[in-house]
XYZ file of C-alpha atoms in Angstrom:
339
model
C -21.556 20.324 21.875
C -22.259 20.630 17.828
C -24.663 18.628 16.138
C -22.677 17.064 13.610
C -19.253 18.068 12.208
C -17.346 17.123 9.364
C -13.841 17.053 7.744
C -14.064 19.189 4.671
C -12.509 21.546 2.611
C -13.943 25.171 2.511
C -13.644 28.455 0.667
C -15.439 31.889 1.155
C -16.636 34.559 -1.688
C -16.842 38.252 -0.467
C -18.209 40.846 -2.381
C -15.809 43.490 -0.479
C -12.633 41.559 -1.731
C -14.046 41.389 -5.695
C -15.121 38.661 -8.058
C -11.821 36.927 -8.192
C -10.574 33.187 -7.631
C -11.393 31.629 -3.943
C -9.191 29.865 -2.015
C -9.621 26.625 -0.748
C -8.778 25.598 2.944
C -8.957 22.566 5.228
C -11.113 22.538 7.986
C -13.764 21.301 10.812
C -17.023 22.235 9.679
C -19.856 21.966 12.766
C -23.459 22.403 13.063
C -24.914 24.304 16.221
C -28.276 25.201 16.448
C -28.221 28.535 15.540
C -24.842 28.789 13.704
C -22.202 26.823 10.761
C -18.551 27.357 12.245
C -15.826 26.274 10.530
C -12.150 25.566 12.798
C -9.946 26.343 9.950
C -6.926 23.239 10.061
C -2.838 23.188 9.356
C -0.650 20.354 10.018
C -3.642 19.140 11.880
C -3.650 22.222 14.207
C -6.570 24.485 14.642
C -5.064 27.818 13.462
C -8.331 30.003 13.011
C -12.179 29.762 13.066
C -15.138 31.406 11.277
C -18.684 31.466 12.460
C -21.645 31.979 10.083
C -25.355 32.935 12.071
C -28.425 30.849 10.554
C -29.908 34.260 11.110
C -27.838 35.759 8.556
C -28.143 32.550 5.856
C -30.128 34.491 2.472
C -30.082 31.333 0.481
C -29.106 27.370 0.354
C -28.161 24.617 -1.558
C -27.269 27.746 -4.513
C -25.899 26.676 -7.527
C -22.051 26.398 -7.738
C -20.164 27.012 -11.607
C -17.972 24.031 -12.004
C -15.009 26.448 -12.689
C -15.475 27.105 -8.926
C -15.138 23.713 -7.654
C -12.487 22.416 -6.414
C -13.156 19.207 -8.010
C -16.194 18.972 -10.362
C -16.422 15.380 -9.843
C -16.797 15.846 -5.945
C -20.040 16.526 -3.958
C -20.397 20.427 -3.535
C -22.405 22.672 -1.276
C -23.049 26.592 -1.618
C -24.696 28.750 1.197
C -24.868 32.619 0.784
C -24.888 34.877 4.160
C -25.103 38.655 4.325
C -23.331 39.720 7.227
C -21.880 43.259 8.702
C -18.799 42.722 6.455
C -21.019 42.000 3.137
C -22.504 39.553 1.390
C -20.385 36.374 2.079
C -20.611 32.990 -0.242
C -19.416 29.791 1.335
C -18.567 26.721 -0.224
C -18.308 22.605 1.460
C -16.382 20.440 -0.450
C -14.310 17.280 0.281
C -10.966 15.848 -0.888
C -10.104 12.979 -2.532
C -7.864 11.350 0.516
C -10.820 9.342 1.597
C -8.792 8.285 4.862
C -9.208 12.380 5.929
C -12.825 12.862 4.387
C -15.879 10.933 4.126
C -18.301 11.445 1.044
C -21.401 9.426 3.391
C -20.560 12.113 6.067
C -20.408 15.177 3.890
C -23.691 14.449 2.494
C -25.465 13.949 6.201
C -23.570 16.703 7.485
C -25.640 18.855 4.814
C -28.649 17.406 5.354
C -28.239 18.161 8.834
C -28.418 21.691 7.589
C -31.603 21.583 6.314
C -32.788 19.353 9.542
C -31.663 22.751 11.458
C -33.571 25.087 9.111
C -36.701 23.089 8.572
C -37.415 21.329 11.830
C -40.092 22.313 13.894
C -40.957 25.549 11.604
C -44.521 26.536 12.743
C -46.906 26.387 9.404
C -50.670 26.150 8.781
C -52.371 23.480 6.743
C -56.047 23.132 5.162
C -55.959 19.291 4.679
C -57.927 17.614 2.123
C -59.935 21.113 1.365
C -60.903 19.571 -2.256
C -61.471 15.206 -2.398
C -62.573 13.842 -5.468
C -62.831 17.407 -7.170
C -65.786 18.823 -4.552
C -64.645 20.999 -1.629
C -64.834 18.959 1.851
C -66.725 21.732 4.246
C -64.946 20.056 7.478
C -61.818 20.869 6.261
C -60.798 23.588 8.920
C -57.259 25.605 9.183
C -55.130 23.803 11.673
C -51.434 24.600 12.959
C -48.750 22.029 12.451
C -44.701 22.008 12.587
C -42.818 20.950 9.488
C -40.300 17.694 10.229
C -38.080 16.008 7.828
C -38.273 12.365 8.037
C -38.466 8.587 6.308
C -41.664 8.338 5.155
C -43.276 5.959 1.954
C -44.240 6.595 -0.610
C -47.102 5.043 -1.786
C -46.632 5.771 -5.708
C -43.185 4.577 -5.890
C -43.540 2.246 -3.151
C -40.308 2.897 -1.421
C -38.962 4.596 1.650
C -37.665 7.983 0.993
C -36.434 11.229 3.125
C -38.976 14.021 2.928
C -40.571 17.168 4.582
C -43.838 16.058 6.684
C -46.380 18.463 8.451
C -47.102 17.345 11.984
C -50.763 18.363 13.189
C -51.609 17.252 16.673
C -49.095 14.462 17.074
C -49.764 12.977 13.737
C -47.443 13.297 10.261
C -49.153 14.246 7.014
C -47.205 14.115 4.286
C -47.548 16.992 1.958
C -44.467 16.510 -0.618
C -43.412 12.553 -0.991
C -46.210 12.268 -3.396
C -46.972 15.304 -4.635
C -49.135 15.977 -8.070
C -49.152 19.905 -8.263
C -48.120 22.737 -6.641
C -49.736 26.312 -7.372
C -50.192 29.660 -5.433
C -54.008 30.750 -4.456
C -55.301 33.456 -2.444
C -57.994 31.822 -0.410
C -59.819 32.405 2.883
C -58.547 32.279 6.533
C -61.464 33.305 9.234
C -61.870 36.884 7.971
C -58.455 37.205 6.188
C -57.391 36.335 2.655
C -54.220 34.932 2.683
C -51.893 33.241 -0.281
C -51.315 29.914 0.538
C -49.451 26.730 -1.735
C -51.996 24.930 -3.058
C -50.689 21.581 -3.246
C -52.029 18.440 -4.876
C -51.201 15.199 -3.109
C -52.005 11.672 -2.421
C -53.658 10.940 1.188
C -55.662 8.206 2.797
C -55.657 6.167 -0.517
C -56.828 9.715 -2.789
C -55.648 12.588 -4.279
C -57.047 15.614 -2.371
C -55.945 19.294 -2.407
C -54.098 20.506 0.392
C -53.470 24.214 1.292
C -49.939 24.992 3.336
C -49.405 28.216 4.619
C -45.539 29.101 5.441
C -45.737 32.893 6.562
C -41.745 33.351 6.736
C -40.345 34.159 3.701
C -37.025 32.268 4.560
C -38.571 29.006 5.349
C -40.332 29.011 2.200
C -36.693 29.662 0.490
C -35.628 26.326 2.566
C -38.031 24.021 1.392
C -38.030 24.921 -1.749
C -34.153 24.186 -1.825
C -34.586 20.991 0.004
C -36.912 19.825 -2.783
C -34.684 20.445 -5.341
C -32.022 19.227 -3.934
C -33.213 15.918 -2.877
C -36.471 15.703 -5.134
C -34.978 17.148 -8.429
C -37.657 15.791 -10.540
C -40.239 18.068 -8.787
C -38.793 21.065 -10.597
C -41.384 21.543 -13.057
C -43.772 21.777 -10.102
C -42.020 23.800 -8.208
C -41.247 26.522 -10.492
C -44.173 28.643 -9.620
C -43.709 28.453 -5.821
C -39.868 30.126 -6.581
C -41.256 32.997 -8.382
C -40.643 35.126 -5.300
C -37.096 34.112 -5.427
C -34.721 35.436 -8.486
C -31.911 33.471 -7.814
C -33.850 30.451 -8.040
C -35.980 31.562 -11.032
C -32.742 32.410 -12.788
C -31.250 28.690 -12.073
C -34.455 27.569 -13.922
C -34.253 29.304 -16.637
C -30.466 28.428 -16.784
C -31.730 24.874 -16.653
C -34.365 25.263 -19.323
C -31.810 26.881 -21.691
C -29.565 24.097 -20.895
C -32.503 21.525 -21.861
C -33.223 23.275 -25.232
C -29.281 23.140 -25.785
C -28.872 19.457 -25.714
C -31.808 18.931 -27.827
C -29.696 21.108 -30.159
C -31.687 23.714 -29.876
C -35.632 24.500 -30.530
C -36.382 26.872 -33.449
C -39.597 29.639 -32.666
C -41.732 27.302 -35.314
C -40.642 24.218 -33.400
C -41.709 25.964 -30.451
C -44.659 27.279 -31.334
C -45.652 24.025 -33.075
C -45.388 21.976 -29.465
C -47.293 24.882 -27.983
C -49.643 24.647 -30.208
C -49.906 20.368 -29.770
C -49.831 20.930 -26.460
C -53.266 23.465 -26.662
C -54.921 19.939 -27.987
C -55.194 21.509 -31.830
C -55.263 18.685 -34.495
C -52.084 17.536 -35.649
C -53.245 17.072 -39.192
C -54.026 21.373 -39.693
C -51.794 23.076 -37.832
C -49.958 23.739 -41.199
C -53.074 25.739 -42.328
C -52.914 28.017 -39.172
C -49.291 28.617 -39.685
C -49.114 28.978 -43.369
C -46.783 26.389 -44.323
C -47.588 23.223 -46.800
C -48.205 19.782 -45.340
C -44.677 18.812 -46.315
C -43.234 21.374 -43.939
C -44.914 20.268 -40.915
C -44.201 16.780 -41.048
C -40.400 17.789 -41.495
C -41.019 19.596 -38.158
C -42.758 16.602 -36.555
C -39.720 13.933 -37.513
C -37.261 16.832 -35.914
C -39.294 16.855 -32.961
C -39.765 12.895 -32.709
C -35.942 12.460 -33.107
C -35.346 15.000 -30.316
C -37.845 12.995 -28.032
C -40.584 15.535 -27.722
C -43.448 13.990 -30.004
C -44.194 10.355 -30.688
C -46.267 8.710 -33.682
C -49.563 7.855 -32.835
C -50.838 7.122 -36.489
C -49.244 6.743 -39.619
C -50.085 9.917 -41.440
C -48.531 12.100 -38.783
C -50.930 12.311 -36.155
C -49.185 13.119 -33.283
C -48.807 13.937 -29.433
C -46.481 15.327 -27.137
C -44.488 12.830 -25.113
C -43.706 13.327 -21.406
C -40.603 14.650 -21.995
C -42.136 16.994 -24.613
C -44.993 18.173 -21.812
C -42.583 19.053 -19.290
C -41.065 21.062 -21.894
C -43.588 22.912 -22.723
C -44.803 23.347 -19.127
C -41.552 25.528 -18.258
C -41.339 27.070 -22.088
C -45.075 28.717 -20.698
C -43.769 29.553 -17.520
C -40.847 31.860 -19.478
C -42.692 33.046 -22.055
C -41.324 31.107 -24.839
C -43.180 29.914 -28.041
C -46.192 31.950 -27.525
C -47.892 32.205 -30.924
C-alpha cells in the first residue's frame, strides 16, 4: 500500500538519450518507503510503470529552467537519480484540468518526499553548548532522530512546518528560528569531528547548538527542504552547501540574478558596500579610493535608489540597509568586490 499518490504529469531526462526536449506523460505518481513509482496512464488505462530507488536519489527539490516546464506558471518538482542505465532527471508537474489534478495534493505529495527522506534520520546534537556567549560545561553529545513537524515559532509567532531533532522523547527545534548557521571542527570524546554550528532560539535565549549529520545525503536533504520551504534562510545556508556544487552553482545563479535586477553592480559600487559594510566612515572612503567627494556621493544616491544604502545624515553619512547586508554577505561568500 503507497504512502501517498498523486495525479500528475511526468517527464524523464537521460543522459544516454542526449540533452534534447523531454516528453511529458500522464501518470500515477506513489510514494513507498523506499521507492517513487510512477504507473504511466492512457485513456485512463495503466499502460506502463517506472520505479525510481530512494537509494539511487543524488539530489532534490533541483532547480528546473522554465523552458523545461511544462507550464511555468504551474508548481514544478525536479529529482535527479543515477541508476544502472545513467544518470536519470525526473520531473512532477500538474495540468491545468483541475477536475484530473489537484495543486493542494501535488504539493503534499512532495512534501511527503521529504517526510520519507528526513524522518527518523539518526543525528547527534550538542544543545545549548554556548548561552549568553559563555560555553555551558553540561552540555554533553546526545543522539536524536530528525522529524518534520508543526512547530511555533516564537519570533514570528506563528505555526509553521519544520525539521525538529528528537532527543529522548522530546522535540528541539534546531531550524524554525534559526540565527546562523556555520561549519566548525569541534570535539567529540577523543575525536574531532565537523559539525553545523547553528545559532538558534531555545528556552526563551539564543544559544549555540552543534548538529552532527554523518551521511552525506541527508545533509543534501535538509538543506533542500530549507530552501524549499524556508527560502529566506538562503543567505545562511550558503556555507552548509559548499560540499554540494549543484547547489552552490544555484546560488551563485541566484546572486547574479539579484545583481541583474538591481541593474547591475559596478566593481566600485561593489567595493564601496564592501567597504561600508567593514564599518569604515562613510565620509573618507573617497580618500582611500582616490576619487573626489563628488564621486562618492554619486555612488551613494546609485546605491540608495537601488535599495542597498539608506541616509542616515544629511551630508552623506550612510549605512547599509538589510537588503544591502545580505548582499554583501553572499558577494563575500563568491569572492566579489574584494578591494
Amino acid at each position: 500500500m503507497p504512502l501517498m499518490q498523486a495525479r500528475v504529469r511526468a517527464a524523464i531526462q537521460s543522459t544516454w538519450k542526449g540533452s534534447g526536449g523531454v516528453s511529458w506523460r500522464d501518470a500515477i505518481a506513489y510514494i513507498e518507503p523506499d521507492r517513487l513509482g510512477l504507473k504511466y496512464l492512457k485513456m485512463g488505462e495503466v499502460v506502463g510503470e517506472d520505479v525510481f530507488p530512494f537509494s539511487a536519489l543524488v539530489d532534490i527539490a533541483i532547480k528546473i529552467p522554465d523552458e523545461v516546464k511544462l507550464d511555468p506558471e504551474l508548481p514544478h518538482f525536479g529529482l535527479k537519480f543515477y541508476l544502472s542505465s545513467g544518470e536519470k532527471t525526473l520531473y512532477l508537474t500538474i495540468g491545468k484540468n483541475m477536475l484530473i489534478y489537484d495543486e493542494k495534493t501535488f504539493k503534499s505529495f512532495v512534501h511527503q518526499i521529504f517526510e520519507v527522506l528526513i524522518n527518523g534520520a539518526p543525528v547527534k546534537l550538542l544543545l545549548a553548548r554556548m548561552r549568553g556567549g559563555a560555553l555551558n560545561m553540561d552540555a554533553t553529545w546526545q543522539d536524536g532522530v530528525l522529524k518534520i513537524v508543526t512547530v511555533r515559532s516564537i519570533k514570528r509567532a506563528r505555526m509553521e512546518r519544520n525539521i525538529i531533532v528528537l532527543v529522548e522523547g522530546k522535540p528541539v527545534s534546531l531550524f524554525a528560528d534559526m540565527e546562523d548557521l556555520d561549519i566548525e571542527e569541534i570535539e567529540m570524546g577523543d575525536k574531532k569531528v565537523e559539525a553545523w554550528k547553528i545559532k538558534h532560539f531555545h528556552e526563551n535565549e539564543s544559544v549555540v547548538s552543534y548538529l552532527l549529520v554523518e551521511d552525506k545525503k541527508l545533509k543534501l536533504y535538509i538543506i533542500r527542504y530549507l530552501l524549499t520551504y524556508r527560502s529566506d534562510y538562503m543567505e545562511l545556508l550558503i556555507k552548509a552547501a559548499e560540499e554540494f556544487p549543484q547547489v552552490k552553482a544555484e546560488f551563485q545563479e541566484e546572486l547574479e540574478r539579484e545583481l541583474k535586477e538591481l541593474g547591475g553592480l559596478d566593481e566600485m559600487e561593489q567595493q564601496v558596500l564592501m567597504a561600508l559594510y567593514s564599518g569604515m566612515n562613510p565620509l573618507t572612503l573617497h580618500e582611500m579610493f582616490g576619487i573626489s567627494e563628488k564621486e562618492l556621493e554619486e555612488i551613494y544616491d546609485r546605491l540608495m535608489d537601488k535599495g542597498l544604502l539608506k541616509l542616515v545624515m544629511i551630508r552623506k553619512v550612510v549605512d547599509l540597509t538589510r537588503e544591502g547586508r545580505k548582499l554583501v554577505n553572499k558577494m563575500m561568500k563568491y569572492g566579489m568586490g574584494m578591494m
